Short mmCIF file of C-alpha atoms and ligand atoms in Angstrom, two decimals:
data_model
loop_
_atom_site.label_atom_id
_atom_site.label_comp_id
_atom_site.label_asym_id
_atom_site.label_seq_id
_atom_site.Cartn_x
_atom_site.Cartn_y
_atom_site.Cartn_z
CA MET I 9 3.95 25.94 7.76
CA ILE I 10 3.62 22.32 7.43
CA ASP I 11 0.91 20.88 9.13
CA TYR I 12 1.35 16.79 9.63
CA HIS I 13 -0.45 14.42 11.81
CA PRO I 14 -0.27 11.13 11.55
CA LEU I 15 -4.08 10.66 12.79
CA SER I 16 -5.91 13.26 10.62
CA GLU I 17 -8.14 12.89 7.82
CA THR I 18 -5.95 13.91 5.76
CA ALA I 19 -4.16 11.11 5.16
CA HIS I 20 -7.11 9.35 3.83
CA GLY I 21 -7.07 11.28 0.52
CA ASP I 22 -5.34 12.47 -2.33
CA GLU I 23 -4.43 15.85 -0.27
CA ILE I 24 -1.90 13.78 1.14
CA TRP I 25 0.41 13.67 -1.98
CA PRO I 26 1.24 17.63 -1.92
CA LEU I 27 1.38 17.42 1.75
CA TYR I 28 4.48 14.28 1.63
CA ARG I 29 6.20 16.50 -1.20
CA ARG I 30 6.33 19.84 0.96
CA MET I 31 7.23 17.74 3.61
CA ARG I 32 10.51 16.14 1.86
CA ASP I 33 11.21 19.49 0.43
CA GLU I 34 10.96 21.53 3.65
CA ALA I 35 10.81 19.40 6.88
CA PRO I 36 12.27 15.99 5.64
CA VAL I 37 13.08 15.04 9.49
CA TYR I 38 9.48 16.75 10.77
CA TYR I 39 9.18 16.26 14.85
CA LEU I 40 5.73 16.08 16.42
CA GLU I 41 6.30 16.74 20.16
CA GLU I 42 2.75 14.97 21.27
CA PHE I 43 4.63 11.73 20.29
CA ASP I 44 8.40 12.74 20.69
CA CYS I 45 8.68 10.85 17.01
CA PHE I 46 10.29 12.41 13.94
CA PHE I 47 8.49 11.42 10.78
CA LEU I 48 10.98 10.77 7.62
CA THR I 49 9.85 11.25 4.02
CA ARG I 50 12.95 11.13 2.10
CA PHE I 51 14.14 7.94 0.23
CA ARG I 52 17.58 8.40 0.81
CA ASP I 53 17.24 8.81 4.27
CA ILE I 54 15.32 5.74 5.27
CA TRP I 55 16.99 3.63 3.13
CA GLU I 56 20.01 4.28 4.86
CA LEU I 57 18.80 4.23 8.14
CA LEU I 58 17.34 0.92 7.92
CA PRO I 59 20.34 -1.24 8.45
CA HIS I 60 21.67 1.00 11.49
CA PRO I 61 22.18 -0.76 14.35
CA GLY I 62 21.12 2.08 16.68
CA ILE I 63 17.44 1.52 16.12
CA SER I 64 15.17 -1.32 17.41
CA VAL I 65 12.12 -2.86 17.33
CA ALA I 66 12.60 -5.25 20.70
CA ASN I 67 9.73 -3.33 22.31
CA GLY I 68 7.21 -5.02 19.54
CA GLN I 69 6.28 -1.52 18.30
CA THR I 70 6.56 -0.31 15.26
CA THR I 71 2.85 0.31 13.99
CA ILE I 72 0.78 3.20 15.58
CA ASP I 73 1.18 1.58 18.96
CA LEU I 74 4.59 2.89 18.94
CA LEU I 75 3.21 6.14 18.92
CA LEU I 76 0.23 5.54 21.26
CA GLY I 77 1.80 3.31 23.54
CA GLN I 78 -0.71 0.49 22.71
CA VAL I 79 -0.13 -3.46 22.95
CA ALA I 80 -2.33 -4.46 20.09
CA SER I 81 -1.34 -8.20 19.95
CA ARG I 82 0.11 -10.76 22.61
CA GLY I 83 3.54 -12.67 21.62
CA LYS I 84 5.84 -10.00 20.81
CA GLY I 85 8.93 -10.63 22.70
CA GLU I 86 11.52 -12.41 20.80
CA ALA I 87 9.48 -12.82 17.75
CA LEU I 88 11.05 -12.36 13.97
CA ALA I 89 9.57 -8.74 13.75
CA SER I 90 9.97 -7.56 17.64
CA SER I 91 13.45 -8.63 17.84
CA ASP I 92 16.75 -7.02 16.72
CA PRO I 93 20.15 -8.85 15.77
CA PRO I 94 21.78 -10.88 16.33
CA TYR I 95 18.87 -12.72 17.54
CA GLN I 96 16.54 -11.90 14.83
CA THR I 97 19.21 -12.39 12.08
CA ALA I 98 19.83 -15.91 13.30
CA LEU I 99 15.91 -16.27 13.21
CA ARG I 100 15.40 -15.16 9.88
CA LYS I 101 17.74 -17.26 8.50
CA ALA I 102 16.65 -20.11 9.96
CA ILE I 103 13.04 -19.86 8.66
CA MET I 104 14.35 -18.02 5.08
CA LYS I 105 13.93 -21.00 3.36
CA ARG I 106 10.42 -21.37 3.41
CA PHE I 107 10.01 -17.82 1.60
CA SER I 108 13.23 -17.95 -0.72
CA PRO I 109 12.70 -17.55 -4.49
CA THR I 110 12.71 -21.30 -5.07
CA SER I 111 9.94 -21.69 -2.54
CA ALA I 112 7.91 -18.90 -4.11
CA ARG I 113 8.51 -20.82 -7.71
CA GLY I 114 7.36 -24.01 -6.06
CA LEU I 115 3.84 -22.55 -5.18
CA GLU I 116 3.56 -21.09 -8.64
CA GLY I 117 1.34 -24.15 -9.72
CA ARG I 118 -1.08 -24.26 -6.62
CA THR I 119 -1.70 -20.45 -6.74
CA ARG I 120 -2.39 -20.35 -10.23
CA GLU I 121 -4.68 -23.54 -9.76
CA LEU I 122 -6.40 -21.38 -6.91
CA VAL I 123 -6.79 -18.36 -8.90
CA ARG I 124 -8.40 -20.12 -12.01
CA GLY I 125 -11.08 -21.87 -9.31
CA PHE I 126 -12.01 -18.43 -7.89
CA VAL I 127 -12.02 -16.93 -11.28
CA ASP I 128 -14.61 -19.66 -12.15
CA ASP I 129 -16.45 -19.37 -8.93
CA VAL I 130 -17.54 -15.85 -10.52
CA ARG I 131 -17.42 -16.16 -13.93
CA GLU I 132 -21.33 -16.59 -14.59
CA ARG I 133 -21.39 -13.20 -12.29
CA GLY I 134 -19.85 -10.91 -14.83
CA ARG I 135 -18.55 -9.24 -11.68
CA LEU I 136 -16.05 -9.36 -9.00
CA ASP I 137 -14.31 -7.98 -6.03
CA ALA I 138 -10.37 -8.18 -6.66
CA ILE I 139 -9.92 -8.09 -3.22
CA GLY I 140 -12.63 -10.25 -1.56
CA ASP I 141 -13.47 -12.64 -4.41
CA LEU I 142 -9.78 -13.12 -5.66
CA ALA I 143 -6.73 -11.51 -3.82
CA MET I 144 -7.49 -11.93 -0.36
CA ARG I 145 -8.53 -15.63 -0.90
CA LEU I 146 -5.25 -16.46 -2.44
CA SER I 147 -3.23 -14.63 0.02
CA VAL I 148 -4.64 -16.24 3.02
CA ARG I 149 -4.46 -19.47 1.16
CA ILE I 150 -0.77 -19.18 0.97
CA ALA I 151 0.01 -17.92 3.63
CA CYS I 152 -1.53 -20.85 5.42
CA THR I 153 0.09 -23.19 3.06
CA ILE I 154 3.55 -21.78 4.25
CA ILE I 155 2.91 -21.84 7.64
CA GLY I 156 0.96 -25.42 7.78
CA ILE I 157 -2.39 -24.44 8.53
CA PRO I 158 -5.28 -26.70 7.20
CA LEU I 159 -6.90 -24.60 4.22
CA GLU I 160 -10.30 -24.70 6.14
CA GLU I 161 -9.49 -22.36 8.23
CA SER I 162 -8.14 -19.75 5.91
CA ASP I 163 -11.37 -17.82 5.59
CA ARG I 164 -12.19 -17.72 8.98
CA LEU I 165 -8.47 -16.40 9.69
CA ALA I 166 -8.83 -13.73 7.10
CA ASP I 167 -11.88 -12.18 8.70
CA ASP I 168 -9.73 -12.13 11.97
CA VAL I 169 -7.17 -10.50 10.10
CA ASN I 170 -9.43 -7.53 8.47
CA THR I 171 -11.08 -7.05 11.72
CA PHE I 172 -7.50 -6.45 13.46
CA PHE I 173 -7.07 -3.72 10.64
CA GLU I 174 -10.59 -1.96 10.86
CA ARG I 175 -10.78 1.49 12.54
CA ASP I 176 -13.20 3.14 13.55
CA ALA I 177 -14.05 7.13 14.49
CA ALA I 178 -14.08 6.42 17.96
CA SER I 179 -11.17 4.97 18.65
CA GLU I 180 -7.61 5.63 18.17
CA GLY I 181 -5.59 2.75 16.31
CA THR I 182 -6.62 -0.38 16.87
CA THR I 183 -10.28 -1.13 18.53
CA ALA I 184 -11.21 -3.32 20.91
CA ALA I 185 -12.67 -5.70 18.42
CA GLY I 186 -9.35 -5.17 16.65
CA GLN I 187 -7.63 -6.19 19.83
CA ASP I 188 -10.35 -9.43 20.37
CA ALA I 189 -9.39 -10.43 16.60
CA SER I 190 -5.79 -10.54 17.30
CA ALA I 191 -5.98 -12.72 20.77
CA ARG I 192 -7.97 -15.07 18.49
CA LEU I 193 -5.48 -15.53 15.80
CA PHE I 194 -2.87 -15.73 18.83
CA GLU I 195 -5.10 -18.62 20.26
CA TYR I 196 -5.51 -20.18 16.99
CA VAL I 197 -1.56 -20.33 16.51
CA GLU I 198 -1.16 -21.81 20.44
CA SER I 199 -3.69 -24.41 19.54
CA LEU I 200 -2.12 -25.12 16.24
CA VAL I 201 1.15 -25.48 17.71
CA ALA I 202 -0.16 -27.39 20.55
CA GLU I 203 -1.71 -29.91 18.08
CA ARG I 204 1.76 -30.30 16.11
CA ILE I 205 3.81 -30.69 19.05
CA SER I 206 1.38 -33.93 20.29
CA SER I 207 1.44 -35.15 16.67
CA PRO I 208 4.86 -34.12 14.95
CA ASP I 209 4.58 -36.17 12.02
CA ASP I 210 2.02 -33.72 10.36
CA GLY I 211 3.96 -31.13 9.43
CA ASP I 212 5.59 -31.54 5.83
CA GLY I 213 8.56 -28.79 5.92
CA ASP I 214 6.43 -26.03 7.09
CA LEU I 215 6.98 -23.03 8.75
CA VAL I 216 5.77 -24.40 12.02
CA ASP I 217 7.98 -27.58 11.81
CA ALA I 218 11.14 -25.07 11.25
CA LEU I 219 9.98 -23.10 14.07
CA LEU I 220 10.03 -26.13 16.23
CA GLN I 221 13.07 -26.89 15.50
CA VAL I 222 15.00 -23.64 15.54
CA GLU I 223 17.97 -23.37 18.06
CA ILE I 224 19.64 -20.20 18.74
CA ASP I 225 22.50 -20.61 20.81
CA GLY I 226 21.45 -23.91 21.95
CA ARG I 227 18.10 -22.63 23.06
CA LYS I 228 15.02 -23.76 21.49
CA LEU I 229 12.41 -20.86 20.82
CA SER I 230 10.22 -19.19 23.51
CA GLN I 231 6.82 -19.51 23.49
CA GLU I 232 6.20 -16.17 22.83
CA ALA I 233 8.54 -16.24 20.00
CA LEU I 234 7.16 -18.97 18.47
CA LEU I 235 3.72 -17.89 18.44
CA GLY I 236 4.21 -14.48 17.64
CA THR I 237 6.13 -15.21 14.52
CA LEU I 238 3.50 -17.46 13.58
CA GLN I 239 0.89 -14.77 13.99
CA LEU I 240 2.88 -12.32 12.45
CA ALA I 241 3.34 -14.36 9.10
CA VAL I 242 -0.60 -15.40 8.92
CA VAL I 243 -1.17 -11.56 9.26
CA GLY I 244 1.91 -10.15 6.81
CA GLY I 245 1.08 -13.08 4.33
CA THR I 246 -2.60 -12.13 4.65
CA GLU I 247 -2.89 -8.52 4.82
CA THR I 248 -1.16 -6.42 2.25
CA LEU I 249 -1.03 -8.19 -0.97
CA PRO I 250 -4.72 -7.79 -1.73
CA LYS I 251 -4.35 -3.94 -1.54
CA VAL I 252 -1.38 -3.96 -3.88
CA PHE I 253 -3.51 -6.15 -6.21
CA ALA I 254 -6.69 -3.96 -6.09
CA ALA I 255 -4.60 -0.95 -6.74
CA CYS I 256 -2.63 -2.56 -9.90
CA ALA I 257 -6.20 -3.43 -11.43
CA TYR I 258 -7.33 0.08 -10.93
CA ARG I 259 -4.34 2.13 -12.02
CA LEU I 260 -4.23 -0.30 -15.25
CA TRP I 261 -7.67 0.55 -15.92
CA GLN I 262 -7.19 4.23 -15.55
CA HIS I 263 -4.16 3.71 -18.02
CA PRO I 264 -6.00 1.51 -20.55
CA GLU I 265 -2.84 1.72 -23.17
CA GLN I 266 -0.64 0.22 -20.40
CA ARG I 267 -3.03 -2.34 -19.52
CA ALA I 268 -3.28 -3.17 -23.49
CA ARG I 269 0.53 -3.72 -23.52
CA VAL I 270 0.60 -5.91 -20.11
CA ALA I 271 -2.13 -7.88 -21.63
CA ALA I 272 -0.02 -8.22 -25.22
CA ASP I 273 2.79 -9.46 -22.90
CA PRO I 274 1.70 -10.44 -19.57
CA ALA I 275 5.06 -12.93 -19.45
CA GLY I 276 7.49 -9.96 -20.13
CA LEU I 277 5.26 -7.09 -18.08
CA ALA I 278 3.00 -8.33 -15.63
CA GLN I 279 5.41 -8.63 -12.91
CA ASP I 280 6.89 -5.16 -13.80
CA ALA I 281 3.54 -3.82 -13.53
CA PHE I 282 2.83 -5.18 -9.97
CA TRP I 283 6.22 -3.88 -9.03
CA GLU I 284 5.17 -0.24 -10.16
CA THR I 285 1.99 -0.41 -8.18
CA LEU I 286 4.16 -1.40 -5.20
CA ARG I 287 5.79 1.81 -5.57
CA TYR I 288 2.97 3.83 -6.77
CA ASP I 289 0.57 2.60 -4.07
CA MET I 290 2.33 1.37 -1.26
CA PRO I 291 -0.50 0.72 1.23
CA THR I 292 1.40 0.79 4.51
CA GLN I 293 1.52 4.10 5.45
CA MET I 294 4.15 4.18 8.32
CA LEU I 295 6.10 1.98 10.29
CA GLY I 296 8.60 2.52 12.60
CA ARG I 297 11.22 2.08 15.13
CA THR I 298 12.91 3.18 18.72
CA VAL I 299 16.23 5.06 18.99
CA THR I 300 18.87 3.10 21.02
CA ARG I 301 21.80 5.02 20.55
CA GLU I 302 22.27 8.79 19.19
CA LEU I 303 22.29 9.06 15.95
CA GLU I 304 21.92 11.62 13.31
CA VAL I 305 19.48 12.03 10.41
CA ASN I 306 20.22 14.59 7.56
CA GLY I 307 21.36 16.71 10.08
CA THR I 308 18.93 16.49 12.99
CA ARG I 309 20.23 14.95 16.47
CA VAL I 310 18.29 12.41 17.43
CA ARG I 311 18.44 10.69 20.91
CA PRO I 312 17.81 7.17 22.75
CA GLY I 313 14.45 6.82 23.51
CA GLN I 314 12.72 9.10 20.61
CA LYS I 315 10.85 7.30 17.84
CA LEU I 316 11.26 7.03 14.31
CA MET I 317 8.58 6.92 11.72
CA PHE I 318 9.44 6.06 8.18
CA LEU I 319 6.48 7.20 5.86
CA TRP I 320 7.15 4.73 2.80
CA PRO I 321 4.49 6.08 0.24
CA SER I 322 5.96 9.59 0.64
CA ALA I 323 9.61 7.85 -0.10
CA ASN I 324 8.41 5.87 -2.86
CA ARG I 325 7.48 9.08 -4.76
CA ASP I 326 10.41 11.14 -3.46
CA GLU I 327 11.75 12.92 -6.58
CA ARG I 328 15.07 12.46 -5.85
CA GLU I 329 15.13 8.99 -6.24
CA PHE I 330 12.73 8.79 -9.05
CA ALA I 331 12.09 10.52 -11.93
CA ASP I 332 8.79 11.81 -12.52
CA PRO I 333 7.61 10.09 -9.76
CA ASP I 334 3.76 10.92 -9.78
CA ARG I 335 3.63 9.02 -13.00
CA PHE I 336 2.45 5.62 -13.11
CA ASP I 337 4.66 3.59 -15.94
CA VAL I 338 4.31 -0.25 -15.98
CA GLU I 339 7.78 0.15 -17.68
CA ARG I 340 9.54 2.02 -15.10
CA ARG I 341 11.50 -0.89 -13.74
CA ALA I 342 12.99 1.15 -10.41
CA PRO I 343 15.86 -0.66 -9.43
CA ARG I 344 14.71 -0.18 -5.45
CA ILE I 345 11.82 0.69 -4.13
CA LEU I 346 10.65 0.81 -0.30
CA SER I 347 7.60 -1.31 -0.45
CA PHE I 348 9.12 -4.28 1.03
CA GLY I 349 11.39 -2.51 3.65
CA HIS I 350 15.13 -2.47 3.67
CA ALA I 351 17.73 -4.36 5.57
CA THR I 352 17.02 -6.23 8.81
CA HIS I 353 13.52 -6.41 8.47
CA ARG I 354 13.07 -6.78 4.88
CA CYS I 355 9.96 -8.35 3.82
CA LEU I 356 10.66 -12.00 3.90
CA GLY I 357 7.22 -12.70 1.99
CA ALA I 358 8.70 -10.27 -1.09
CA HIS I 359 8.89 -13.15 -3.46
CA VAL I 360 6.07 -14.84 -2.56
CA ALA I 361 4.15 -11.62 -2.71
CA GLN I 362 5.42 -10.68 -6.03
CA MET I 363 4.68 -14.33 -7.54
CA GLU I 364 0.78 -14.18 -6.07
CA GLY I 365 0.34 -10.69 -7.85
CA ARG I 366 1.63 -11.19 -11.26
CA ILE I 367 -0.44 -14.52 -11.36
CA LEU I 368 -3.41 -12.66 -10.34
CA LEU I 369 -2.81 -10.07 -12.53
CA GLU I 370 -2.23 -12.80 -15.33
CA GLU I 371 -5.18 -14.22 -14.70
CA LEU I 372 -7.49 -10.87 -14.80
CA LEU I 373 -6.20 -10.15 -17.76
CA ALA I 374 -6.93 -13.32 -19.21
CA LEU I 375 -10.55 -13.26 -18.03
CA ASP I 376 -10.98 -9.78 -19.58
CA PRO I 377 -8.18 -7.62 -20.59
CA GLU I 378 -11.00 -4.81 -21.01
CA TYR I 379 -12.68 -5.31 -17.74
CA GLU I 380 -14.48 -2.02 -16.37
CA VAL I 381 -13.89 -0.79 -12.53
CA VAL I 382 -17.16 0.01 -11.10
CA GLU I 383 -15.68 3.32 -9.66
CA ASP I 384 -18.81 4.44 -7.79
CA GLU I 385 -18.80 1.19 -5.69
CA ILE I 386 -14.98 0.97 -4.64
CA VAL I 387 -14.39 0.99 -1.20
CA ARG I 388 -11.55 3.06 0.28
CA ILE I 389 -9.92 2.50 3.34
CA ARG I 390 -10.22 4.62 6.41
CA SER I 391 -7.09 4.42 8.68
CA GLU I 392 -3.54 5.71 9.80
CA PHE I 393 -2.19 2.43 8.65
CA PHE I 394 -3.24 1.40 5.40
CA ARG I 395 -4.09 3.54 2.33
CA GLY I 396 -6.05 2.50 -0.17
CA PHE I 397 -8.77 -0.13 -1.09
CA SER I 398 -10.77 -2.58 0.68
CA ALA I 399 -13.26 -3.47 -2.25
CA MET I 400 -12.36 -3.06 -6.01
CA PRO I 401 -15.52 -4.02 -7.97
CA ILE I 402 -14.94 -4.99 -11.46
CA ARG I 403 -17.24 -6.03 -14.07
CA PHE I 404 -16.02 -8.31 -16.96
CA SER I 405 -17.09 -10.15 -20.19
CA PRO I 406 -15.03 -13.66 -20.15
CA ARG I 407 -13.23 -13.85 -23.54
CA ASN I 408 -13.48 -17.74 -23.27
C1 LIG N 502 2.88 -6.91 -1.44
C2 LIG N 502 2.57 -7.57 -0.23
C3 LIG N 502 3.41 -7.06 0.98
C4 LIG N 502 4.05 -5.95 1.31
C5 LIG N 502 3.88 -4.54 0.87
C6 LIG N 502 4.83 -6.15 2.62
C7 LIG N 502 5.68 -5.27 3.09
C8 LIG N 502 6.48 -5.70 4.60
C9 LIG N 502 7.50 -4.85 5.21
C10 LIG N 502 7.51 -3.31 4.77
C11 LIG N 502 8.02 -5.22 5.83
C12 LIG N 502 9.34 -4.50 6.98
C13 LIG N 502 8.76 -3.96 8.24
C14 LIG N 502 9.47 -3.16 8.87
O1 LIG N 502 10.91 -2.91 8.29
O2 LIG N 502 9.05 -2.93 10.10
C15 LIG N 502 7.68 -6.42 5.91
C16 LIG N 502 7.91 -7.64 7.07
C17 LIG N 502 7.56 -8.57 6.92
N1 LIG N 502 6.80 -9.34 6.01
FE1 LIG N 502 5.51 -8.45 4.23
N2 LIG N 502 5.00 -7.63 2.96
C18 LIG N 502 4.15 -8.26 1.77
C19 LIG N 502 3.43 -9.56 1.90
C20 LIG N 502 4.13 -10.41 2.62
C21 LIG N 502 3.57 -11.96 2.54
C22 LIG N 502 2.90 -12.44 1.66
C23 LIG N 502 4.42 -12.55 3.94
C24 LIG N 502 4.07 -14.02 4.02
C25 LIG N 502 3.99 -14.91 3.28
C26 LIG N 502 4.72 -11.90 4.47
C27 LIG N 502 5.80 -11.75 5.52
C28 LIG N 502 6.26 -10.84 6.14
C29 LIG N 502 7.30 -10.98 7.38
C30 LIG N 502 7.80 -12.67 8.32
C31 LIG N 502 7.91 -9.67 7.79
C32 LIG N 502 8.97 -9.63 9.34
C33 LIG N 502 10.31 -9.91 8.73
C34 LIG N 502 11.40 -9.12 9.67
O3 LIG N 502 10.87 -8.88 10.85
O4 LIG N 502 12.30 -10.12 9.75
N3 LIG N 502 4.86 -10.39 4.01
N4 LIG N 502 6.81 -6.93 5.10
#
């Protein structure tokens, strides 16, 4: 019998992989009455369901709050990630330009300059944390740049984002401190918008400007939609990228031959190595939807009001989609993965995130292509939502 529970300890360790495999084989649409929710583990089921008009995010719940009925943050109504088409399609279209491949390319120079500065800060030390010293400092600054937040605010915002996702044994889902951090982020974007409205010339075609200008069906965005979307951009833009980069540094260290190949040809392989890490070590365990019209998933009927949870890491290692899925291979170049989601809510930051990941990796390998991970000092995340690392200590000898 399969014994899966989204809040169980199993989710943190490597025991999860054989369990996911059994779920894919024996119960790909796994039901838990406690939450009236189906947990999907196969790539194709999730991929085909994501564009379905019978699933909704309109109650603002897609994380563990979908199961626990928590309201973890304000400003959900009509925000990008908590609204459905056609409204969401129009909102997305209006801000898409800030996240396009061209915009990502436009941020490359700034990204490299920032990463080189962070590397210089630790060069003398011979040690760095791939998250705290490099990737998180970068991701929050790039998110702030896209949004239009002064960079002086970035480290404080990153602290709040971290606190929002921290878990403790005493509570399920978001902690009280996490709710406070989320409220502070919301208040911060509220003050940012108020300031922008009182001195409208400050913005330079950034996301705040774009959102202030959007009209959908002749109506400006509601305050909740505006602030909720900005808060989402701070959180989404900051949180996940560092975890993937830490995993990438770790996997390459575990596979020195592959690392040597990437170091010898970073222009050709750094992007592919980051892409393979996204597949292999997707940090986000699950996101879900509420069903609004009766539908069928792989032969199982699902009724309106019931919930669906997509177990992304399982889908990314589905042997029906990927040959030898538990093998890490920087040259795999999988034509499609689920780490950025798919269809309606596909990650808007996907181009930016890949650019950040590539440059971080290039600069780490330029610093020392034979860096050592300090394995016994790695800090692993304990959360139902993220799996992976919150600190990835690295020892290096600078090559120049
Ligand atoms: C490696 C890093 C990242 C990963 C793995 C990731 C993953 C995801 C996933 C899976 C979704 C879809 C959620 C769903 O279907 O419910 C999503 C949505 C989103 N992401 Fe990312 N993300 C990353 C980085 C970023 C960055 C850097 C930004 C912004 C600069 C960003 C902004 C967004 C936004 C705005 C959405 C909502 C899109 C919508 O609802 O239409 N993400 N992300």
